[in-house]
Amino acid sequence: MSCRSAVAILFLSFSVGLSQAAEPEIWELWPGTPPGDVGDIGAEHDTTTPDGRMVAGRRVTRLTNVSKPQLSIFRPAPELDTGTAVIIAPGGGHRILAYDLEGTEVADWLNSIGVTAILLKYRVPARDQNKPWLAAAQDGQRAVSVVRGRAGEIGIDPGKIGIIGFSAGGTPVRYAALVRQRLYGPVDKYDSVPFRPDFAAPIYSGGIPEGAAISKDSPPFFMVITHDDQNRSIAVAELYIALKRAGVSAELHIYESGGHGYGLRPTELPVTRWPDRMEEWMRKLQFLMPRSPEQQ
């Protein structure tokens, strides 16, 4: 065998290993049919079209007909691992999930700063037209309970579990962080595990959820919005004021422009550098502390 062939085989083996290592571990969110789900809504599929909306020059994966909610677990490199985990809820107006823009790309960033990323594929489109937020809220509460209840299986700290959501993905964030009542009946042992996250980050998403109980015991919040994001900036500011009045740790960044739905794809606009601000915030609150050798 030639030297060039041997190198090619080694490179191929290394590449395959990287590909396999990058594959997430998948957990089913519910042991059976999720609460309130009846009937067949059709197969899950990507609705992206060649002429669809682009963000930073790239298409966006737009999943719909999600009836089997799942958690996809992306682990950071061992030498970076902080023991912190963040559940990610993509947006999409409760119709679709922007699965790469506000999901897998966010997971890549979190992994790069030593955080286990857990991508929540929650149910869309909305099941209840009178409460379009309900299925997403239920899936969000359940996600935190399951992740905390199974923390030992993936080596994370059950006291360092956050949740981030974009646009409509802020629904799982707010109903897990600010509502005390579980929005479904218990289905197994994980529903006895608290669903309140240890920190929360609604990104270009705001408003005080129905049934909220904001108090000094609410988790720390990190929020990002732009002034030109329709009236959402007002709702976000109102949430910040409510958190402030209750004595909750909160950080709010309002940028002059940028609109909506930018994810974390970099552009010339300052708002797309918000991940740097969130990393600083997480570091200040000690969620990015290196693990000691005995914790690894």
Coordinates of C-alpha atoms in Angstrom, one line a residue:
M1 CA 0.0 0.0 0.0
S2 CA 1.4 3.4 -0.9
C3 CA 2.0 6.1 1.7
R4 CA -0.7 8.3 0.0
S5 CA -3.3 5.5 0.2
A6 CA -2.5 4.8 3.9
V7 CA -2.9 8.5 4.7
A8 CA -6.2 8.6 2.8
I9 CA -7.5 5.6 4.8
L10 CA -6.5 7.2 8.1
F11 CA -8.1 10.4 7.1
L12 CA -11.3 8.6 6.1
S13 CA -11.4 6.7 9.4
F14 CA -10.9 9.9 11.3
S15 CA -13.6 11.7 9.4
V16 CA -16.1 8.9 10.0
G17 CA -15.2 9.0 13.7
L18 CA -15.9 12.7 13.8
S19 CA -19.2 12.2 12.0
Q20 CA -20.3 9.5 14.4
A21 CA -19.2 11.6 17.4
A22 CA -21.3 14.5 16.2
E23 CA -24.5 12.4 16.1
P24 CA -26.7 13.5 19.0
E25 CA -28.2 11.1 21.5
I26 CA -32.0 11.1 21.1
W27 CA -34.6 10.9 23.9
E28 CA -38.3 10.7 23.4
L29 CA -40.0 13.4 25.4
W30 CA -43.1 11.5 26.3
P31 CA -43.6 7.7 27.0
G32 CA -46.6 7.6 24.7
T33 CA -49.0 10.1 23.1
P34 CA -48.4 13.6 24.3
P35 CA -51.2 15.2 26.4
G36 CA -54.2 16.4 24.3
D37 CA -52.9 15.0 21.0
V38 CA -55.5 13.1 18.9
G39 CA -55.7 12.2 15.3
D40 CA -53.1 12.1 12.5
I41 CA -51.7 15.4 11.4
G42 CA -49.6 13.9 8.6
A43 CA -45.9 13.1 8.3
E44 CA -43.2 15.4 9.8
H45 CA -41.5 17.2 6.9
D46 CA -39.4 20.2 5.9
T47 CA -41.4 23.0 4.2
T48 CA -38.3 24.9 3.0
T49 CA -38.6 26.0 -0.7
P50 CA -35.9 27.2 -3.1
D51 CA -37.5 30.7 -3.0
G52 CA -38.0 30.8 0.7
R53 CA -36.8 33.4 3.2
M54 CA -33.0 33.6 3.6
V55 CA -31.1 34.6 6.7
A56 CA -27.6 35.9 6.3
G57 CA -27.6 34.5 2.8
R58 CA -28.7 31.0 3.7
R59 CA -31.9 29.0 3.7
V60 CA -33.7 28.0 6.9
T61 CA -34.9 24.4 7.7
R62 CA -38.6 24.7 8.5
L63 CA -40.0 21.5 10.1
T64 CA -43.7 21.0 10.5
N65 CA -46.2 18.3 11.6
V66 CA -44.1 17.4 14.6
S67 CA -46.2 15.0 16.6
K68 CA -43.4 13.0 18.3
P69 CA -41.5 15.5 20.5
Q70 CA -37.8 14.6 21.1
L71 CA -34.7 15.9 22.8
S72 CA -31.5 15.7 20.8
I73 CA -28.4 15.9 23.1
F74 CA -25.2 17.5 21.7
R75 CA -22.2 17.1 24.0
P76 CA -19.2 19.5 24.2
A77 CA -15.7 18.3 24.0
P78 CA -14.7 16.8 27.4
E79 CA -11.9 19.3 28.0
L80 CA -14.5 22.1 27.7
D81 CA -17.4 20.6 29.5
T82 CA -18.7 22.8 32.3
G83 CA -21.5 20.5 33.4
T84 CA -24.0 23.1 32.4
A85 CA -26.9 22.2 30.0
V86 CA -29.2 24.4 27.9
I87 CA -32.5 23.3 26.4
I88 CA -33.0 25.0 23.0
A89 CA -36.5 25.8 21.6
P90 CA -36.5 27.0 18.0
G91 CA -39.1 29.5 16.8
G92 CA -41.6 29.4 14.0
G93 CA -44.9 31.0 15.0
H94 CA -46.2 27.7 16.4
R95 CA -46.5 26.5 12.8
I96 CA -43.0 25.3 12.0
L97 CA -39.6 25.0 13.8
A98 CA -36.6 26.9 12.4
Y99 CA -34.6 23.8 13.2
D100 CA -31.1 24.9 12.0
L101 CA -31.2 28.7 12.4
E102 CA -32.6 28.5 15.9
G103 CA -31.7 24.9 16.8
T104 CA -28.6 23.0 15.6
E105 CA -26.6 26.2 15.0
V106 CA -27.3 27.3 18.6
A107 CA -26.2 23.9 19.8
D108 CA -22.9 24.3 18.0
W109 CA -22.3 27.6 19.7
L110 CA -23.2 26.3 23.2
N111 CA -20.9 23.3 22.7
S112 CA -18.1 25.7 21.8
I113 CA -18.4 27.3 25.2
G114 CA -18.5 24.0 27.1
V115 CA -22.3 23.6 27.4
T116 CA -24.3 20.5 26.7
A117 CA -27.0 21.5 24.2
I118 CA -30.3 19.8 24.3
L119 CA -32.5 20.6 21.2
L120 CA -36.2 20.4 21.9
K121 CA -38.3 19.4 19.0
Y122 CA -41.7 20.4 20.3
R123 CA -45.1 20.0 18.7
V124 CA -46.1 22.1 15.7
P125 CA -48.4 23.3 14.3
A126 CA -50.5 24.5 17.3
R127 CA -53.1 21.9 18.4
D128 CA -55.5 24.3 20.2
Q129 CA -56.4 27.4 18.2
N130 CA -57.7 29.0 21.3
K131 CA -54.4 28.4 23.1
P132 CA -51.8 28.0 20.3
W133 CA -49.1 28.2 22.9
L134 CA -50.3 25.2 25.0
A135 CA -48.5 22.2 23.3
A136 CA -45.2 24.1 23.2
A137 CA -45.6 25.1 26.9
Q138 CA -46.4 21.5 27.9
D139 CA -43.4 20.2 26.0
G140 CA -41.1 22.9 27.6
Q141 CA -42.1 22.0 31.1
R142 CA -41.7 18.3 30.4
A143 CA -38.3 18.9 28.8
V144 CA -36.8 20.5 31.9
S145 CA -38.2 17.8 34.2
V146 CA -36.8 15.0 32.0
V147 CA -33.4 16.6 31.5
R148 CA -33.1 17.2 35.3
G149 CA -34.4 13.7 36.1
R150 CA -31.9 12.1 33.7
A151 CA -29.0 14.5 34.4
G152 CA -26.7 11.7 35.7
E153 CA -27.0 9.8 32.4
I154 CA -25.3 12.6 30.4
G155 CA -23.0 13.9 33.1
I156 CA -24.6 17.3 33.7
D157 CA -25.3 19.2 36.9
P158 CA -29.0 19.1 37.7
G159 CA -28.7 22.6 39.3
K160 CA -27.2 24.1 36.1
I161 CA -30.0 23.6 33.5
G162 CA -31.1 26.6 31.4
I163 CA -33.5 27.0 28.6
I164 CA -33.2 29.3 25.6
G165 CA -36.0 30.0 23.0
F166 CA -36.4 32.1 19.9
S167 CA -39.6 34.0 18.9
A168 CA -42.4 31.4 19.5
G169 CA -39.8 29.2 21.1
G170 CA -39.9 31.6 24.0
T171 CA -43.2 29.9 24.9
P172 CA -41.4 26.8 26.4
V173 CA -39.0 29.2 28.1
R174 CA -41.6 31.4 29.8
Y175 CA -44.0 28.7 30.8
A176 CA -41.2 26.7 32.4
A177 CA -39.5 29.6 34.1
L178 CA -42.5 31.7 35.2
V179 CA -45.5 29.4 35.7
R180 CA -45.7 27.2 38.7
Q181 CA -48.6 25.0 37.7
R182 CA -47.8 22.0 35.5
L183 CA -50.0 22.3 32.4
Y184 CA -50.7 18.5 32.1
G185 CA -51.3 15.6 34.4
P186 CA -48.3 13.5 35.5
V187 CA -47.4 10.6 33.2
D188 CA -44.4 9.1 34.9
K189 CA -41.7 9.6 37.6
Y190 CA -40.1 12.5 35.7
D191 CA -43.2 14.7 36.3
S192 CA -42.4 14.7 40.0
V193 CA -39.1 16.5 39.1
P194 CA -39.2 20.3 39.3
F195 CA -39.5 21.9 35.8
R196 CA -38.3 25.4 36.7
P197 CA -34.9 26.0 34.9
D198 CA -31.9 27.5 36.6
F199 CA -31.7 30.3 34.1
A200 CA -33.8 31.4 31.1
A201 CA -33.1 33.2 27.8
P202 CA -36.0 34.3 25.6
I203 CA -34.4 35.7 22.4
Y204 CA -36.6 38.2 20.4
S205 CA -39.5 36.8 22.4
G206 CA -41.3 38.3 25.3
G207 CA -44.4 39.0 27.2
I208 CA -45.7 37.8 30.5
P209 CA -47.3 34.3 30.1
E210 CA -50.8 33.4 31.2
G211 CA -50.7 32.3 34.8
A212 CA -47.3 33.7 35.5
A213 CA -46.1 33.9 39.2
I214 CA -43.1 36.2 39.0
S215 CA -41.3 36.4 42.4
K216 CA -37.8 36.8 43.7
D217 CA -37.4 33.0 43.4
S218 CA -37.8 33.2 39.6
P219 CA -34.6 32.2 37.7
P220 CA -32.2 34.8 36.2
F221 CA -33.2 36.0 32.7
F222 CA -31.2 37.1 29.7
M223 CA -33.2 38.8 26.9
V224 CA -32.4 40.3 23.5
I225 CA -34.7 42.4 21.3
T226 CA -34.5 45.1 18.6
H227 CA -36.4 48.4 18.7
D228 CA -37.7 47.7 15.2
D229 CA -39.1 44.2 16.0
Q230 CA -42.8 45.4 15.7
N231 CA -44.3 45.8 19.2
R232 CA -42.3 42.8 20.7
S233 CA -39.8 45.2 22.2
I234 CA -42.6 46.6 24.4
A235 CA -43.6 43.2 25.6
V236 CA -40.0 42.3 26.4
A237 CA -39.6 45.6 28.3
E238 CA -42.7 44.9 30.3
L239 CA -41.4 41.4 31.2
Y240 CA -38.1 43.0 32.3
I241 CA -39.9 45.5 34.5
A242 CA -41.9 42.8 36.1
L243 CA -38.8 40.8 36.8
K244 CA -37.0 43.9 38.1
R245 CA -39.9 44.8 40.5
A246 CA -39.8 41.2 41.9
G247 CA -36.1 41.4 42.5
V248 CA -35.1 38.8 39.9
S249 CA -31.7 39.0 38.3
A250 CA -32.3 40.0 34.6
E251 CA -30.3 41.5 31.7
L252 CA -32.0 43.0 28.7
H253 CA -30.3 44.1 25.5
I254 CA -32.3 46.3 23.2
Y255 CA -30.6 47.0 19.8
E256 CA -31.7 49.8 17.5
S257 CA -32.3 47.6 14.4
G258 CA -32.3 44.1 13.2
G259 CA -35.9 43.1 13.0
H260 CA -36.8 39.5 13.8
G261 CA -35.5 36.0 13.2
Y262 CA -31.8 36.5 12.8
G263 CA -30.7 33.6 15.0
L264 CA -27.0 33.9 15.6
R265 CA -25.8 34.1 12.0
P266 CA -23.3 37.0 12.0
T267 CA -24.1 40.1 9.9
E268 CA -22.9 43.7 10.0
L269 CA -25.7 44.4 12.5
P270 CA -24.6 44.7 16.1
V271 CA -27.6 42.6 17.3
T272 CA -26.1 39.4 15.8
R273 CA -23.3 39.6 18.3
W274 CA -25.7 38.9 21.1
P275 CA -24.2 35.4 21.8
D276 CA -21.0 37.2 23.0
R277 CA -23.1 39.1 25.5
M278 CA -24.9 36.0 26.7
E279 CA -21.6 34.1 27.1
E280 CA -20.3 37.0 29.3
W281 CA -23.6 36.9 31.3
M282 CA -23.4 33.1 31.8
R283 CA -19.7 33.4 32.9
K284 CA -20.6 36.2 35.4
L285 CA -23.3 33.9 36.9
Q286 CA -20.7 31.1 37.1
F287 CA -22.5 28.8 34.7
L288 CA -19.3 28.4 32.6
M289 CA -16.9 27.5 35.4
P290 CA -14.5 24.7 34.4
R291 CA -15.3 21.4 36.1
S292 CA -12.9 20.1 38.7
P293 CA -11.1 16.8 37.9
E294 CA -13.3 14.8 40.3
Q295 CA -16.4 16.2 38.5
Q296 CA -15.2 15.1 35.1

